[in-house]
Structures are given as structure tokens and as C-alpha cells.
Coordinates of C-alpha atoms in Angstrom, one line a residue:
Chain A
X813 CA 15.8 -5.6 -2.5
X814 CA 12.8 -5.5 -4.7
X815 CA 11.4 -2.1 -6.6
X816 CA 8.5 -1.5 -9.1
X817 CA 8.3 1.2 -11.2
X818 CA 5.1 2.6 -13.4
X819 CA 6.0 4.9 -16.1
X820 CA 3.1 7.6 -16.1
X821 CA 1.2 8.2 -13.4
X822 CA -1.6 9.7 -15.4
X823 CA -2.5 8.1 -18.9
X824 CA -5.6 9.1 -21.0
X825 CA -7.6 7.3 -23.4
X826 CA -10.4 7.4 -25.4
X827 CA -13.7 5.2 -25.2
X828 CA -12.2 1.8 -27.1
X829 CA -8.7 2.2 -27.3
X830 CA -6.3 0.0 -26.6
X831 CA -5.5 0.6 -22.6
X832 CA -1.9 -0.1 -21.8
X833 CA 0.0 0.8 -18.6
X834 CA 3.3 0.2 -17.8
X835 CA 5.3 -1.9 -15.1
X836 CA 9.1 -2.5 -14.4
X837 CA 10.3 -4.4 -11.9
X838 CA 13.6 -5.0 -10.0
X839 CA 13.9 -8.4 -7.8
X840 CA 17.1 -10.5 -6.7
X841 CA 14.5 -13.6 -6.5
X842 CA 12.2 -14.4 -8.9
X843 CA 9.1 -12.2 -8.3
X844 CA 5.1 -12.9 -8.1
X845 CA 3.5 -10.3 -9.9
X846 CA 0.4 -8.7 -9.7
X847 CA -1.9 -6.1 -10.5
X848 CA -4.2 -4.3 -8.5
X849 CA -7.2 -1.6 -9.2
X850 CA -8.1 1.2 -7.0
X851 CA -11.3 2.9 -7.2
X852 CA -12.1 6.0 -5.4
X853 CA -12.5 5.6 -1.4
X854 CA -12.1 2.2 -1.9
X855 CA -9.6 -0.3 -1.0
X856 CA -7.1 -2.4 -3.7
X857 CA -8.9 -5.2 -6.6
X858 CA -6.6 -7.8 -7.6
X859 CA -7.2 -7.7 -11.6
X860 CA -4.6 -10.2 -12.2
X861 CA -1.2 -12.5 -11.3
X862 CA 1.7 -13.6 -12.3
X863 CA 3.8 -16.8 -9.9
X864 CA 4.9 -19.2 -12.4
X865 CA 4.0 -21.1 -15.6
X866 CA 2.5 -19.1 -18.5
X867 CA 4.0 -15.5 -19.1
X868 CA 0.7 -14.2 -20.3
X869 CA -2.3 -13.7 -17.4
X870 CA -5.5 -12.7 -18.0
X871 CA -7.3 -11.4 -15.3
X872 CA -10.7 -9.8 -15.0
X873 CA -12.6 -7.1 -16.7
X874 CA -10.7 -8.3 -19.7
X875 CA -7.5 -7.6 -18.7
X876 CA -4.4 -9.3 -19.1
X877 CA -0.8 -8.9 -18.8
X878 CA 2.5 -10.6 -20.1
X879 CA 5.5 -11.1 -17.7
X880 CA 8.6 -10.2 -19.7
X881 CA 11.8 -11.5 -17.8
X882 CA 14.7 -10.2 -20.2
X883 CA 12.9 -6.7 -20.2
X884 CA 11.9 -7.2 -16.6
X885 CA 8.3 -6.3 -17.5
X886 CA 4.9 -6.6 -16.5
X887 CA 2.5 -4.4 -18.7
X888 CA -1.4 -4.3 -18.7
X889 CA -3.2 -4.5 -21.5
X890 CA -6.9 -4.1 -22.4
X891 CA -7.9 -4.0 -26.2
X892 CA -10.7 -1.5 -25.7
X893 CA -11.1 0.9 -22.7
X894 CA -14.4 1.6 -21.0
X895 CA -15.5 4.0 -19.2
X896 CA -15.6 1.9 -16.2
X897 CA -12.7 1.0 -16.6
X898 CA -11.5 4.7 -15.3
X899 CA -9.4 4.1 -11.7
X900 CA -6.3 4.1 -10.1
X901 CA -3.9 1.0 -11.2
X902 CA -1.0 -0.4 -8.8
X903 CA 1.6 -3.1 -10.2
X904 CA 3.1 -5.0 -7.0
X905 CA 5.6 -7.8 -6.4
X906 CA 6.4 -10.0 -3.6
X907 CA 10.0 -12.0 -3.7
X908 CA 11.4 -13.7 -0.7
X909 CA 8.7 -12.3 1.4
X910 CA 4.9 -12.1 1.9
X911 CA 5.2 -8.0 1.6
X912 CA 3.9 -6.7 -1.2
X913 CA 5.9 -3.4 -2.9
X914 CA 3.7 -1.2 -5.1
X915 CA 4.8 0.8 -8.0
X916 CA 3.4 4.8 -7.6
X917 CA 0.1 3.9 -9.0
X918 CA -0.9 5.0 -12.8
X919 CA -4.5 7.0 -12.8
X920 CA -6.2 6.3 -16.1
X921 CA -8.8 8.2 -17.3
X922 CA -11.2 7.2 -19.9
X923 CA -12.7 9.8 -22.4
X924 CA -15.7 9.8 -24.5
Chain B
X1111 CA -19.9 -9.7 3.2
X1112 CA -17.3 -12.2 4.1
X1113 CA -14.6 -10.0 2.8
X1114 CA -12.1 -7.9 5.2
X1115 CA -13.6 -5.5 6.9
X1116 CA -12.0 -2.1 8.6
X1117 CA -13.1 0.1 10.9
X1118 CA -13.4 3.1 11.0
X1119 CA -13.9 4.1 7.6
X1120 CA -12.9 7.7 8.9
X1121 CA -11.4 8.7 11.6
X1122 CA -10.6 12.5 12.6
X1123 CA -8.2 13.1 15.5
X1124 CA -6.6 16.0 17.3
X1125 CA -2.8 16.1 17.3
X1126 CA -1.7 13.9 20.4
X1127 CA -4.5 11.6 20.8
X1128 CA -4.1 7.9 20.1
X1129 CA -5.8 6.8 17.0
X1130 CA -7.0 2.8 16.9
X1131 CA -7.5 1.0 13.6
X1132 CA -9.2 -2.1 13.4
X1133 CA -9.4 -4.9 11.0
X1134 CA -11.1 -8.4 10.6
X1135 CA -9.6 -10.8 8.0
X1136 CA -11.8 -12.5 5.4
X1137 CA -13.3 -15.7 7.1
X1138 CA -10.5 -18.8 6.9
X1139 CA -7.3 -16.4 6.7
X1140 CA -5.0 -16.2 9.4
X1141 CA -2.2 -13.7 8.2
X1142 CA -3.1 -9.9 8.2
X1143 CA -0.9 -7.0 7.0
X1144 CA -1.0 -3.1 7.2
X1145 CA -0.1 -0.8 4.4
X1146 CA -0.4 3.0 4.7
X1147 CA -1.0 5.3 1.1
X1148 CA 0.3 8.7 1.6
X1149 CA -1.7 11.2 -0.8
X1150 CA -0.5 10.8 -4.3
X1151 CA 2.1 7.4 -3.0
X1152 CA 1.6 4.1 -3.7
X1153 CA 1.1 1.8 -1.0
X1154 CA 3.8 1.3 1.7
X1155 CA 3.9 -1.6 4.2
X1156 CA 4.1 -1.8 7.6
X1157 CA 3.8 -4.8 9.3
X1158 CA 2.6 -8.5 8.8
X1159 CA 1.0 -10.5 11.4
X1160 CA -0.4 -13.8 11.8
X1161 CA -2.2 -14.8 15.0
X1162 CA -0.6 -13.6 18.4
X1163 CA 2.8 -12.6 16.0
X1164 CA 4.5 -10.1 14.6
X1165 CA 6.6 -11.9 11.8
X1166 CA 7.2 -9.2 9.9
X1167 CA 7.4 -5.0 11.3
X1168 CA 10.4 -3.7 8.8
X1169 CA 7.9 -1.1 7.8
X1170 CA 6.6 0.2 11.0
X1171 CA 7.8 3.7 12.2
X1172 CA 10.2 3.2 15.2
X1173 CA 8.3 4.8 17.4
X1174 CA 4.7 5.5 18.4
X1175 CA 3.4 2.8 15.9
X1176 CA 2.2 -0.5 17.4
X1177 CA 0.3 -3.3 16.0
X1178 CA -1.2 -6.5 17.2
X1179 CA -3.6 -9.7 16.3
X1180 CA -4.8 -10.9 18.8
X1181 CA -5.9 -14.7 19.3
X1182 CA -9.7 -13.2 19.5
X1183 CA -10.6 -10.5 18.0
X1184 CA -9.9 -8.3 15.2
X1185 CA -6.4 -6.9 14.3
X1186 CA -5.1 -3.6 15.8
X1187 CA -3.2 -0.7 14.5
X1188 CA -2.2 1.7 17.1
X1189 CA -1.2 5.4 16.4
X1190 CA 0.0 6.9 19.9
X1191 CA 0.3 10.8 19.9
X1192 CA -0.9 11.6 16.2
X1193 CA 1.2 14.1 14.5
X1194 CA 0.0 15.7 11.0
X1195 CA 2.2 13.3 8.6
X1196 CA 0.2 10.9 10.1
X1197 CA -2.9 11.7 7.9
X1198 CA -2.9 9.0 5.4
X1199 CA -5.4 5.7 4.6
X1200 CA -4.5 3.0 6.0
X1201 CA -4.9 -0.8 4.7
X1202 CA -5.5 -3.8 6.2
X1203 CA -5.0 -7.4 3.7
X1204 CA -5.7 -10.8 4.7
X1205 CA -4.3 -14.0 2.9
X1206 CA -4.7 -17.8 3.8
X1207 CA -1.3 -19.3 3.2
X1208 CA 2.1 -18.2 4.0
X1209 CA 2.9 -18.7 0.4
X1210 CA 3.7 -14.9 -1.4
X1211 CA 1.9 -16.0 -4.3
X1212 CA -1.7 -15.8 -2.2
X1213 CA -2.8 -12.8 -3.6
X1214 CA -3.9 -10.5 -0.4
X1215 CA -7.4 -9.3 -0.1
X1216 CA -7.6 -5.7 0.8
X1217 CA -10.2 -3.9 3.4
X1218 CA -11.6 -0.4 1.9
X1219 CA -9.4 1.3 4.1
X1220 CA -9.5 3.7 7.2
X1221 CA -9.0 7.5 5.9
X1222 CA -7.1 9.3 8.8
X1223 CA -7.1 12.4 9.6
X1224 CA -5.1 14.9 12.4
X1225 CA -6.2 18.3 13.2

């Protein structure tokens, strides 16, 4: 059985600080991460993903991510937030399967 | 717009009716799945299709739920007798490949509503 689970499901920052949400996961196979934006009546973004290889994804809109296996991990980053940036965020795994499971979602909101 | 398209965007029904959801994958993909995000959930899935099967409907309520993909046409999800705690949006994703690393493309979602 897989689960994912975002700590926070509101964060706030201000106009150029660092932007990090957080992601655990739980998978009996090794997972494919990923992370998804959500903007308001709108349907899911990929920003980024993780299968194999490198632990550290970038993605776009200067985002990135590192897969963390022993802390069973997969935190976005973004060194300075935008306003644009403001939007719903979904981490998501698939293992064994072609189902994705989402975490809760985290809503960020950007301040001036 | 080559990307997956759903229909309706919004869609109000009266409790009992049927309520028909429809999606077109991306141009080139062959596998389609539904996800449904109750208010303030993440998305939850439903069921996984790929032309004229179901390979995958672990997510799917037992009863009154129904989905299809057709060899022509666009994708189905079928609500029969719509009850309130069926207000939701739906999602429809495509992806090429049978591989779960293919990321899945998402439509912009059909908003239901039951009065």
C-alpha cells in the first residue's frame, strides 16, 4: 500500500523567501514521485518528477525537489517565492501501479 | 489545444438524475484515468482505462458509478441517481505508455454539482 503525506496544508511566505513544502511518502516498491500545481478552477500542472537516477529534480518555474530515501522524503523547494507562484501544491506517487495517490494538497500563499 | 479536454466544465443536477462526464485524451495517448477531489481532499482515484478496458476500477464506488472508453470517442464517467456527496470535481488524465513513470496530463476538470 502506498500513502503520501504533506505536513501543512496552508503555508505563507513572503515575496522572495525561500518556498518549501513538505512531502512524506510510504511505498512497499520503490516509488515515482512527483509534484503537481493546482491553480484555481483549473486542473493539476506537473512541476516536476522523480523515477530514478539523480535524487535532485528540477522542474519548472524554478522549482526543484530532492528525493530522500532514508527519510522517505520528497520536499519542494523554490529559493525565492513569487507572487505567481501562489496555488494549491499536490505531492503524488505511483508504485506497482499506474494510479497516482495524492498527499492532502498544501495551499501556499505568497505575501507582499 | 492538443491537451485533454473535459466536458462539461460545470454541470448542475437535481438529486436522481444521471450525470455524464466526458473526456478526450491528449492526441497519441491511449490510457485515461478518473480522479474525483472532494472539497478541501486531495485527489482520489477511480478508475484507469485504456481503449475498450477497464484495467484498473479499485477506486470506483460499488454502485451507481460506471465508466467506459470507448474504441471511438471520448471517455465516459457515468453518475446514475446523483446523491449530494456526489458534488465534487472530477479529473480526467491521459498518459502514453503503460509505464507509472509517464507523468499523466490532467483535463481542467468538471465541477459537479447536486441540488
Amino acid at each position: 500500500a502506498q500513502s503520501v503525506t504533506q505536513l501543512g496544508s496552508h503555508v505563507s511566505v513572503s515575496e522572495g523567501a525561500l518556498v518549501l513544502l513538505r512531502c512524506n511518502y510510504s511505498s512497499s516498491v520503490p516509488p515515482y514521485l512527483f509534484w503537481y500545481v493546482q491553480y484555481p478552477n483549473q486542473g493539476l500542472q506537473l512541476l516536476l518528477k522523480y523515477t530514478t537516477g539523480a535524487t535532485l529534480v528540477k522542474g519548472i518555474n524554478g522549482f526543484e525537489a530532492e528525493f530522500k530515501k532514508s527519510e522517505t522524503s520528497f520536499h519542494l523547494t523554490k529559493p525565492s517565492a513569487h507572487m505567481s507562484d501562489a496555488a494549491e501544491y499536490f505531492c503524488a506517487l505511483t508504485g506497482g501501479g499506474n494510479k497516482l495517490t495524492f498527499g492532502t494538497g498544501t495551499q501556499l500563499k505568497v505575501e507582499l | 489545444n492538443a491537451g485533454v479536454m473535459q466536458n462539461p466544465r460545470h454541470l448542475v443536477r437535481r438529486r436522481g438524475q444521471e450525470a455524464r462526464l466526458r473526456c478526450s485524451p491528449m492526441k497519441g495517448h491511449s490510457h485515461v484515468y478518473w480522479y474525483r477531489q472532494l472539497p478541501e481532499e486531495g485527489l482520489k482515484f477511480m478508475v484507469y482505462l485504456q481503449k475498450e478496458n477497464i484495467i484498473d476500477e479499485s477506486g470506483m464506488p460499488k454502485e451507481r458509478f460506471s465508466a467506459e472508453f470507448p474504441k471511438e470517442g471520448p471517455s465516459i464517467l457515468r453518475i446514475q441517481q446523483v446523491v449530494r456527496g456526489d458534488s465534487a470535481a472530477y479529473f480526467c488524465a491521459s498518459s502514453p505508455e503503460t509505464n507509472s513513470n509517464q507523468p499523466q496530463h490532467f483535463g481542467d476538470g468538471t465541477r459537479l454539482s447536486i441540488l
